[in-house]
Amino acid sequence: MKLPSLATVLACVSAATATILENGRPRVTDFPNTKVDLTTGDYETYGADAPEISYKGRWDSKKISWWAAPGIKFGFTGQTVAVTFGPHTISGTLVAYRIAGLDWMHTNVTAGATHLFVSPATPGIGLAGPVSPVTFEMRVTNWAYGVQVDSVHVAAGQRLVGIPDYPRRVEFIGDSLSAGMYATYEALAGFAYGVGAGLGDTEYSITAYPGICVADQECWGNPRGQSYQWFYTSDTGGRAAEVWGGTCRAYAPPEQQQQWTDLAYSNRSMAPDHQGPEMMASGTGRLTAACTDDPEPWDFSRNPPADLVVINLGTNDANAANSVSKAAYVQHYKKLIQGIHGKWPKAQVIIMQMWQGFFQDGNTYGQHTDLRDEVYSVYEYFNSEEYLSSPTTWDAVTNTTGKACGPAKPFVHFFNTTGILQHNDIGGQWHPTDVGQIKVASHLIQYITLKLGWPLFATGPE
């Protein structure tokens, strides 16, 4: 038997590793250009307010997307779908889209342009079922980037079809961990998406933004915390300040501005240049002098109440750079849950123990457990007779506390993440790898099925 030479082996290894594989297939990094000239086709056009279009996540009255993984979904007839994006779209935003239950595809979209997502050449478009009418879904992958929907187009003589919402609803509230920061497809590779989509037949919304604290104070350039911002449509990024205001910042030195931008863009090659001193950090990576304070409160009546809320907050509160005391962390965590209970009295709430990274302990590794006791104390408070007998509610928009209509049954649950992740599940940027995100999602899904008795319905589509 003739053995291959070392040079041959190394050559084979080099050739094999030249292409990055994803699930055994080459990973796509140059996404197709879907931009088209609308005047060259014959379309039926629907405005952004068309009732057939279902908006997922948080979108404001201008039909601008916010937070992580916002999207649209509708049914359609024919074999054509195009979307025109408004001027508030950040050019270059990566969106994922798909038809029916087939795999996600990706493309970068442009402000003021029309993009053809579905055509007779789209794989699977000619298949008759079982999903009928065929559905179209689009999700924004990044939190700092966003899109504005101007109009939707189908082929001439065809139409949009409204699709009923799924019967279950989950809301995720978090920071960069829930937003999927540094994951391959960002929000669509994070554990929150993995749970929301993995449950199947479930509406999900991810109200998460990198760097944000639960305490209502500035953290890593975010001017407000989730105990306040969750009540509003827009997030805490500079893009929101440009559109609605409310995130004015004083001058910061260049190194601080760089930290803000690093949080906004997990892919540094896509982050635009900085411009101008003594301005306000912008979600586009540029700076603007405009500053008002009139963000839209979120209209909680737009959708049915959430059945489940999952919270993962505290990583940024625990960082000494943000100077959040343990007492303030607990206080604002309680206010957030009081706010949730005020808006959705029947919702179950899962609060997650954070994974604060790992450290080498001699010849092995250990896990940081910052604020674990504080998170657990919040769980204990909401399960105490003191609270359940006379529940307090909170509204950040009106800055008022109130009392619920009557006593409550226990609704807050503690999800212990100890032992789910190991040290190599955390990547070089201190966030979970894709594998780490999947591990958290898998364990959390099983916790939900055991705790709430929810069956799983995702039996094929990703």
Coordinates of C-alpha atoms in Angstrom, one line a residue:
M1 CA 0.0 0.0 0.0
K2 CA 1.5 3.3 -1.1
L3 CA 1.0 6.1 1.4
P4 CA 0.6 9.7 0.2
S5 CA 3.4 12.1 0.7
L6 CA 3.3 14.8 3.4
A7 CA 3.2 17.4 0.6
T8 CA 0.2 15.7 -1.0
V9 CA -1.7 15.6 2.4
L10 CA -0.9 19.3 3.0
A11 CA -2.1 20.2 -0.5
C12 CA -5.4 18.4 0.1
V13 CA -5.9 20.1 3.4
S14 CA -5.2 23.5 1.9
A15 CA -7.6 22.9 -0.9
A16 CA -10.3 21.6 1.5
T17 CA -10.0 24.6 3.8
A18 CA -10.0 27.2 1.1
T19 CA -13.8 27.2 1.0
I20 CA -15.8 27.8 4.2
L21 CA -18.5 25.1 4.5
E22 CA -21.9 25.6 6.1
N23 CA -23.7 22.3 6.8
G24 CA -21.5 20.6 4.2
R25 CA -22.2 23.3 1.5
P26 CA -20.1 26.3 0.5
R27 CA -21.2 29.3 2.5
V28 CA -22.6 32.1 0.3
T29 CA -20.9 35.4 0.9
D30 CA -21.7 37.3 -2.3
F31 CA -25.4 37.6 -2.3
P32 CA -27.4 38.0 -5.5
N33 CA -28.2 41.5 -6.7
T34 CA -32.1 41.7 -6.8
K35 CA -32.4 45.3 -7.7
V36 CA -34.7 45.9 -10.7
D37 CA -36.2 48.8 -12.7
L38 CA -39.9 48.8 -11.9
T39 CA -40.8 50.5 -15.1
T40 CA -39.6 47.5 -17.2
G41 CA -42.3 45.2 -15.7
D42 CA -46.0 45.1 -15.4
Y43 CA -47.1 45.0 -11.7
E44 CA -50.0 45.3 -9.4
T45 CA -48.9 47.6 -6.6
Y46 CA -49.9 47.7 -2.9
G47 CA -49.0 50.5 -0.5
A48 CA -47.2 49.8 2.7
D49 CA -50.4 50.1 4.7
A50 CA -52.1 47.3 2.7
P51 CA -54.0 45.1 5.2
E52 CA -52.7 42.0 3.5
I53 CA -49.2 42.8 4.7
S54 CA -48.4 41.5 8.2
Y55 CA -45.6 43.3 10.0
K56 CA -43.5 41.2 12.4
G57 CA -41.6 42.8 15.2
R58 CA -41.6 46.5 15.7
W59 CA -42.3 48.9 12.8
D60 CA -43.3 52.6 13.3
S61 CA -46.0 54.6 11.6
K62 CA -43.6 55.4 8.7
K63 CA -43.2 51.6 8.1
I64 CA -39.5 51.8 9.3
S65 CA -38.2 48.6 11.0
W66 CA -36.6 48.6 14.4
W67 CA -34.8 46.3 16.8
A68 CA -33.7 42.7 15.8
A69 CA -35.2 40.6 13.0
P70 CA -38.3 42.6 12.1
G71 CA -40.1 41.4 9.1
I72 CA -43.1 41.3 6.8
K73 CA -45.2 38.3 5.7
F74 CA -48.1 37.8 3.2
G75 CA -49.6 35.4 0.8
F76 CA -49.6 36.0 -2.9
T77 CA -50.9 34.6 -6.2
G78 CA -48.7 34.3 -9.3
Q79 CA -44.9 34.0 -9.4
T80 CA -43.7 37.5 -8.7
V81 CA -43.0 39.5 -5.6
A82 CA -41.0 42.8 -5.5
V83 CA -40.6 45.4 -2.7
T84 CA -39.8 49.1 -3.1
F85 CA -37.8 50.5 -0.2
G86 CA -38.3 54.0 1.2
P87 CA -35.6 56.7 1.8
H88 CA -35.2 55.7 5.5
T89 CA -33.8 52.3 4.4
I90 CA -30.1 52.0 5.2
S91 CA -28.5 51.0 1.9
G92 CA -26.7 47.7 2.1
T93 CA -29.0 46.2 4.7
L94 CA -28.9 42.5 4.5
V95 CA -32.4 40.9 4.5
A96 CA -33.4 37.2 4.5
Y97 CA -36.4 36.1 2.5
R98 CA -38.2 33.0 1.5
I99 CA -41.3 31.5 0.0
A100 CA -43.6 29.1 1.9
G101 CA -41.4 26.8 4.1
L102 CA -38.4 26.7 1.8
D103 CA -34.9 27.9 2.9
W104 CA -33.9 31.5 3.5
M105 CA -32.2 33.4 0.8
H106 CA -30.3 36.7 1.3
T107 CA -29.8 39.9 -0.5
N108 CA -28.6 43.5 0.2
V109 CA -31.3 46.2 -0.4
T110 CA -31.0 49.8 -1.3
A111 CA -32.9 53.0 -0.3
G112 CA -35.3 54.1 -3.0
A113 CA -34.9 51.0 -5.0
T114 CA -37.1 48.1 -6.0
H115 CA -35.9 44.6 -5.4
L116 CA -37.3 41.5 -7.1
F117 CA -37.4 38.7 -4.5
V118 CA -39.6 36.2 -6.3
S119 CA -39.8 35.4 -10.0
P120 CA -40.6 32.4 -12.2
A121 CA -36.9 31.4 -11.8
T122 CA -37.2 31.2 -8.0
P123 CA -36.6 27.6 -6.8
G124 CA -39.9 26.0 -5.7
I125 CA -42.2 28.8 -7.0
G126 CA -44.0 26.4 -9.3
L127 CA -44.8 23.8 -6.6
A128 CA -48.5 23.7 -5.8
G129 CA -48.5 22.9 -2.1
P130 CA -48.9 22.1 0.7
V131 CA -48.5 25.8 1.6
S132 CA -51.3 27.5 -0.3
P133 CA -51.5 30.3 -1.0
V134 CA -47.8 30.6 -1.3
T135 CA -46.4 32.9 1.4
F136 CA -43.5 35.4 1.2
E137 CA -41.6 36.4 4.3
M138 CA -38.7 38.8 4.7
R139 CA -36.6 39.6 7.8
V140 CA -34.0 42.2 8.5
T141 CA -30.8 40.5 9.9
N142 CA -29.2 43.4 11.7
W143 CA -30.4 45.6 14.5
A144 CA -28.6 48.9 13.6
Y145 CA -29.5 48.6 9.9
G146 CA -33.1 48.9 9.0
V147 CA -35.5 49.2 6.1
Q148 CA -38.6 51.3 5.2
V149 CA -41.3 49.6 3.2
D150 CA -42.7 51.9 0.5
S151 CA -44.8 49.4 -1.6
V152 CA -45.1 45.8 -2.5
H153 CA -45.7 44.5 -6.1
V154 CA -47.0 41.3 -7.6
A155 CA -47.5 40.4 -11.3
A156 CA -50.2 42.2 -13.2
G157 CA -53.6 40.5 -12.6
Q158 CA -52.3 38.8 -9.4
R159 CA -52.9 39.8 -5.7
L160 CA -51.7 39.8 -2.2
V161 CA -53.5 37.5 0.3
G162 CA -53.7 38.1 4.0
I163 CA -52.4 35.3 6.2
P164 CA -53.7 34.6 9.7
D165 CA -51.2 34.9 12.5
Y166 CA -50.1 31.8 14.3
P167 CA -52.0 31.2 17.6
R168 CA -49.0 31.5 19.9
R169 CA -46.9 34.7 20.5
V170 CA -43.4 35.0 22.1
E171 CA -41.6 38.3 22.9
F172 CA -37.9 38.3 23.5
I173 CA -36.4 41.2 25.4
G174 CA -32.6 41.5 25.5
D175 CA -29.3 42.9 24.4
S176 CA -26.6 41.7 21.9
L177 CA -27.0 38.1 23.1
S178 CA -30.6 38.0 22.0
A179 CA -29.9 40.0 18.9
G180 CA -27.4 37.4 17.6
M181 CA -24.4 39.7 17.6
Y182 CA -21.4 38.2 15.8
A183 CA -23.5 35.1 14.7
T184 CA -23.2 34.1 11.1
Y185 CA -26.6 35.6 10.1
E186 CA -26.8 37.9 13.1
A187 CA -30.4 38.0 14.4
L188 CA -31.4 35.1 12.3
A189 CA -28.7 33.0 13.9
G190 CA -29.3 34.0 17.5
F191 CA -30.9 31.9 20.1
A192 CA -34.0 34.1 20.2
Y193 CA -34.7 33.4 16.6
G194 CA -33.9 29.8 17.1
V195 CA -36.5 29.5 19.8
G196 CA -39.2 31.6 18.1
A197 CA -38.8 29.7 14.8
G198 CA -38.0 26.4 16.4
L199 CA -41.3 26.3 18.4
G200 CA -43.2 26.3 15.1
D201 CA -46.5 28.0 14.4
T202 CA -45.5 30.8 16.7
E203 CA -45.3 34.6 16.2
Y204 CA -42.1 36.0 17.6
S205 CA -40.6 39.5 18.1
I206 CA -37.1 40.2 19.2
T207 CA -36.9 43.6 21.1
A208 CA -33.1 43.5 21.6
Y209 CA -30.2 45.9 20.9
P210 CA -26.5 45.5 21.6
G211 CA -25.0 47.3 24.6
I212 CA -28.3 48.1 26.3
C213 CA -28.8 47.7 30.0
V214 CA -32.0 46.9 31.8
A215 CA -31.2 49.9 34.1
D216 CA -32.5 53.1 32.5
Q217 CA -29.2 54.8 31.9
E218 CA -26.6 55.2 29.3
C219 CA -24.7 51.9 28.6
W220 CA -22.2 51.6 25.7
G221 CA -23.8 54.6 23.9
N222 CA -27.4 53.5 24.4
P223 CA -29.0 56.5 26.2
R224 CA -31.9 54.5 27.8
G225 CA -32.3 51.1 29.3
Q226 CA -34.9 48.4 28.5
S227 CA -37.0 49.3 31.6
Y228 CA -37.8 52.4 29.5
Q229 CA -37.2 51.7 25.9
W230 CA -39.3 48.5 25.7
F231 CA -42.3 50.7 25.8
Y232 CA -41.3 52.5 22.6
T233 CA -41.4 51.5 19.0
S234 CA -37.9 52.5 18.1
D235 CA -34.7 51.2 19.6
T236 CA -31.8 53.1 21.2
G237 CA -29.6 53.5 18.2
G238 CA -28.6 56.7 16.4
R239 CA -30.8 55.7 13.4
A240 CA -33.8 56.1 15.8
A241 CA -32.5 59.5 16.9
E242 CA -32.4 60.7 13.3
V243 CA -36.0 59.6 12.7
W244 CA -37.7 60.1 16.0
G245 CA -35.2 61.7 18.4
G246 CA -34.7 60.8 22.0
T247 CA -31.1 59.6 21.8
C248 CA -29.2 62.9 21.8
R249 CA -25.6 62.5 23.0
A250 CA -23.0 65.0 24.0
Y251 CA -19.6 65.0 22.3
A252 CA -17.6 61.9 22.9
P253 CA -13.9 61.3 22.0
P254 CA -13.2 59.2 18.8
E255 CA -12.4 56.1 20.8
Q256 CA -15.8 56.2 22.5
Q257 CA -17.5 56.8 19.1
Q258 CA -15.6 53.8 17.8
Q259 CA -17.0 51.6 20.7
W260 CA -20.5 52.7 19.8
T261 CA -20.1 51.8 16.2
D262 CA -18.4 48.5 17.0
L263 CA -21.6 47.6 19.0
A264 CA -23.8 48.6 16.0
Y265 CA -21.9 46.6 13.4
S266 CA -20.8 43.1 14.1
N267 CA -19.2 43.0 10.6
R268 CA -16.7 45.8 10.8
S269 CA -16.1 45.7 7.1
M270 CA -19.6 47.0 6.6
A271 CA -19.5 49.9 9.1
P272 CA -19.5 53.3 7.4
D273 CA -17.0 56.0 8.2
H274 CA -17.2 58.4 11.1
Q275 CA -17.9 62.1 10.2
G276 CA -17.7 65.2 12.2
P277 CA -17.1 66.1 15.9
E278 CA -19.5 67.2 18.6
M279 CA -22.4 65.5 17.0
M280 CA -24.7 62.6 17.8
A281 CA -23.7 59.0 17.0
S282 CA -25.9 57.7 14.2
G283 CA -27.1 54.2 13.5
T284 CA -25.8 54.6 10.0
G285 CA -22.3 55.1 11.3
R286 CA -22.3 58.8 10.4
L287 CA -23.1 61.7 12.7
T288 CA -25.8 64.2 12.7
A289 CA -26.6 67.4 14.5
A290 CA -30.3 66.9 14.4
C291 CA -31.9 66.1 17.7
T292 CA -35.5 66.0 18.9
D293 CA -37.2 63.9 21.5
D294 CA -40.4 62.5 20.1
P295 CA -40.2 58.7 19.7
E296 CA -43.4 56.8 19.1
P297 CA -44.7 54.8 22.1
W298 CA -45.3 51.2 21.1
D299 CA -49.0 50.5 20.4
F300 CA -49.5 47.3 22.3
S301 CA -53.0 46.9 20.8
R302 CA -51.5 46.4 17.4
N303 CA -51.1 42.6 18.1
P304 CA -52.7 40.2 20.4
P305 CA -51.0 39.9 23.8
A306 CA -47.9 37.8 24.0
D307 CA -48.3 34.4 25.7
L308 CA -44.7 34.2 26.7
V309 CA -41.9 36.8 27.3
V310 CA -38.3 35.7 27.5
I311 CA -35.8 38.1 29.1
N312 CA -32.0 37.9 28.9
L313 CA -30.6 41.2 30.3
G314 CA -27.7 42.1 32.6
T315 CA -24.5 41.4 30.7
N316 CA -24.1 45.2 30.2
D317 CA -25.4 46.1 33.6
A318 CA -22.7 43.8 35.1
N319 CA -19.9 45.5 33.2
A320 CA -18.0 47.9 35.5
A321 CA -17.7 50.4 32.7
N322 CA -21.4 51.2 32.9
S323 CA -21.5 51.8 36.7
V324 CA -24.8 50.0 37.3
S325 CA -25.2 49.1 41.0
K326 CA -26.7 45.7 41.9
A327 CA -29.6 47.5 43.6
A328 CA -30.3 49.6 40.5
Y329 CA -30.2 46.4 38.3
V330 CA -32.8 44.6 40.5
Q331 CA -35.0 47.7 40.7
H332 CA -35.2 48.2 37.0
Y333 CA -35.5 44.5 36.2
K334 CA -38.6 44.5 38.5
K335 CA -40.0 47.6 36.8
L336 CA -39.6 45.9 33.4
I337 CA -41.5 42.9 34.5
Q338 CA -44.1 45.0 36.2
G339 CA -44.5 46.8 32.8
I340 CA -44.9 43.5 31.0
H341 CA -47.6 42.3 33.5
G342 CA -49.4 45.6 33.1
K343 CA -49.5 45.3 29.3
W344 CA -50.0 41.5 29.1
P345 CA -51.5 40.3 32.4
K346 CA -51.8 36.7 31.2
A347 CA -48.3 36.4 29.8
Q348 CA -45.8 34.0 31.3
V349 CA -42.3 35.4 31.8
I350 CA -39.0 33.5 31.7
I351 CA -36.0 35.3 33.0
M352 CA -32.7 33.8 32.0
Q353 CA -29.5 33.5 34.1
M354 CA -26.8 35.1 32.0
W355 CA -23.7 33.4 30.8
Q356 CA -20.9 35.9 31.6
G357 CA -18.2 34.1 29.8
F358 CA -15.5 31.7 31.1
F359 CA -12.1 31.9 32.7
Q360 CA -9.2 29.5 32.9
D361 CA -9.0 28.1 36.4
G362 CA -5.7 26.3 36.6
N363 CA -5.9 23.3 34.3
T364 CA -9.6 23.6 33.6
Y365 CA -12.2 26.3 33.0
G366 CA -14.9 28.0 35.1
Q367 CA -18.0 30.1 34.3
H368 CA -18.6 33.6 35.5
T369 CA -21.9 34.0 37.3
D370 CA -22.2 37.8 37.7
L371 CA -25.6 39.0 38.9
R372 CA -26.9 35.4 39.2
D373 CA -28.1 36.0 42.7
E374 CA -29.7 39.3 41.7
V375 CA -31.6 37.6 38.8
Y376 CA -32.8 34.9 41.1
S377 CA -34.0 37.5 43.6
V378 CA -36.2 39.0 41.0
Y379 CA -37.7 35.6 40.3
E380 CA -38.3 35.1 44.0
Y381 CA -39.9 38.6 44.4
F382 CA -42.5 37.9 41.7
N383 CA -43.3 34.6 43.2
S384 CA -43.8 36.0 46.7
E385 CA -47.1 36.4 48.4
E386 CA -46.3 40.1 48.8
Y387 CA -46.3 40.7 45.0
L388 CA -48.9 38.1 43.9
S389 CA -51.5 39.3 46.4
S390 CA -51.4 42.8 45.1
P391 CA -49.4 43.1 41.8
T392 CA -47.8 46.4 40.9
T393 CA -47.7 47.5 37.2
W394 CA -45.5 50.1 35.5
D395 CA -45.7 52.3 32.4
A396 CA -42.6 54.1 31.3
V397 CA -44.4 56.3 28.8
T398 CA -46.6 57.8 31.5
N399 CA -44.0 57.3 34.3
T400 CA -46.6 55.8 36.5
T401 CA -47.1 52.7 38.7
G402 CA -50.5 51.1 39.3
K403 CA -52.2 48.1 40.7
A404 CA -53.4 45.1 38.7
C405 CA -57.1 44.3 38.7
G406 CA -56.7 41.6 41.2
P407 CA -54.3 38.9 42.7
A408 CA -52.1 37.0 40.2
K409 CA -51.0 33.5 39.9
P410 CA -47.3 32.8 39.6
F411 CA -46.1 33.8 36.1
V412 CA -42.4 34.4 36.4
H413 CA -40.0 31.5 35.8
F414 CA -36.2 31.2 36.2
F415 CA -34.2 29.5 33.5
N416 CA -30.8 28.3 34.8
T417 CA -28.3 28.3 32.0
T418 CA -25.5 26.7 34.0
G419 CA -23.9 23.8 32.2
I420 CA -25.4 24.6 28.8
L421 CA -22.4 26.4 27.3
Q422 CA -18.7 25.5 27.6
H423 CA -15.8 27.8 27.2
N424 CA -15.3 27.2 23.5
D425 CA -18.9 28.1 22.8
I426 CA -18.0 31.7 23.3
G427 CA -16.3 33.3 20.3
G428 CA -13.4 35.8 20.2
Q429 CA -15.8 38.7 20.5
W430 CA -17.2 37.4 23.9
H431 CA -20.5 36.3 22.3
P432 CA -21.7 32.8 21.6
T433 CA -20.7 31.0 18.5
D434 CA -23.3 29.7 16.1
V435 CA -23.1 26.4 18.0
G436 CA -23.4 28.1 21.3
Q437 CA -26.6 29.9 20.1
I438 CA -28.1 26.6 19.0
K439 CA -27.3 25.0 22.3
V440 CA -29.0 27.7 24.3
A441 CA -32.0 27.7 21.9
S442 CA -32.4 23.9 22.1
H443 CA -32.3 23.8 25.9
L444 CA -34.7 26.8 26.2
I445 CA -37.2 25.2 23.8
Q446 CA -37.3 22.1 25.9
Y447 CA -37.7 24.2 29.1
I448 CA -40.7 25.9 27.4
T449 CA -42.3 22.6 26.4
L450 CA -41.9 21.2 29.9
K451 CA -42.9 24.4 31.8
L452 CA -45.8 25.5 29.6
G453 CA -46.8 22.3 27.9
W454 CA -46.3 23.7 24.4
P455 CA -46.0 21.1 21.7
L456 CA -43.4 21.7 18.9
F457 CA -44.8 22.3 15.4
A458 CA -41.6 23.0 13.4
T459 CA -41.4 19.7 11.7
G460 CA -39.5 20.6 8.6
P461 CA -39.1 24.3 7.6
E462 CA -35.9 26.0 9.0

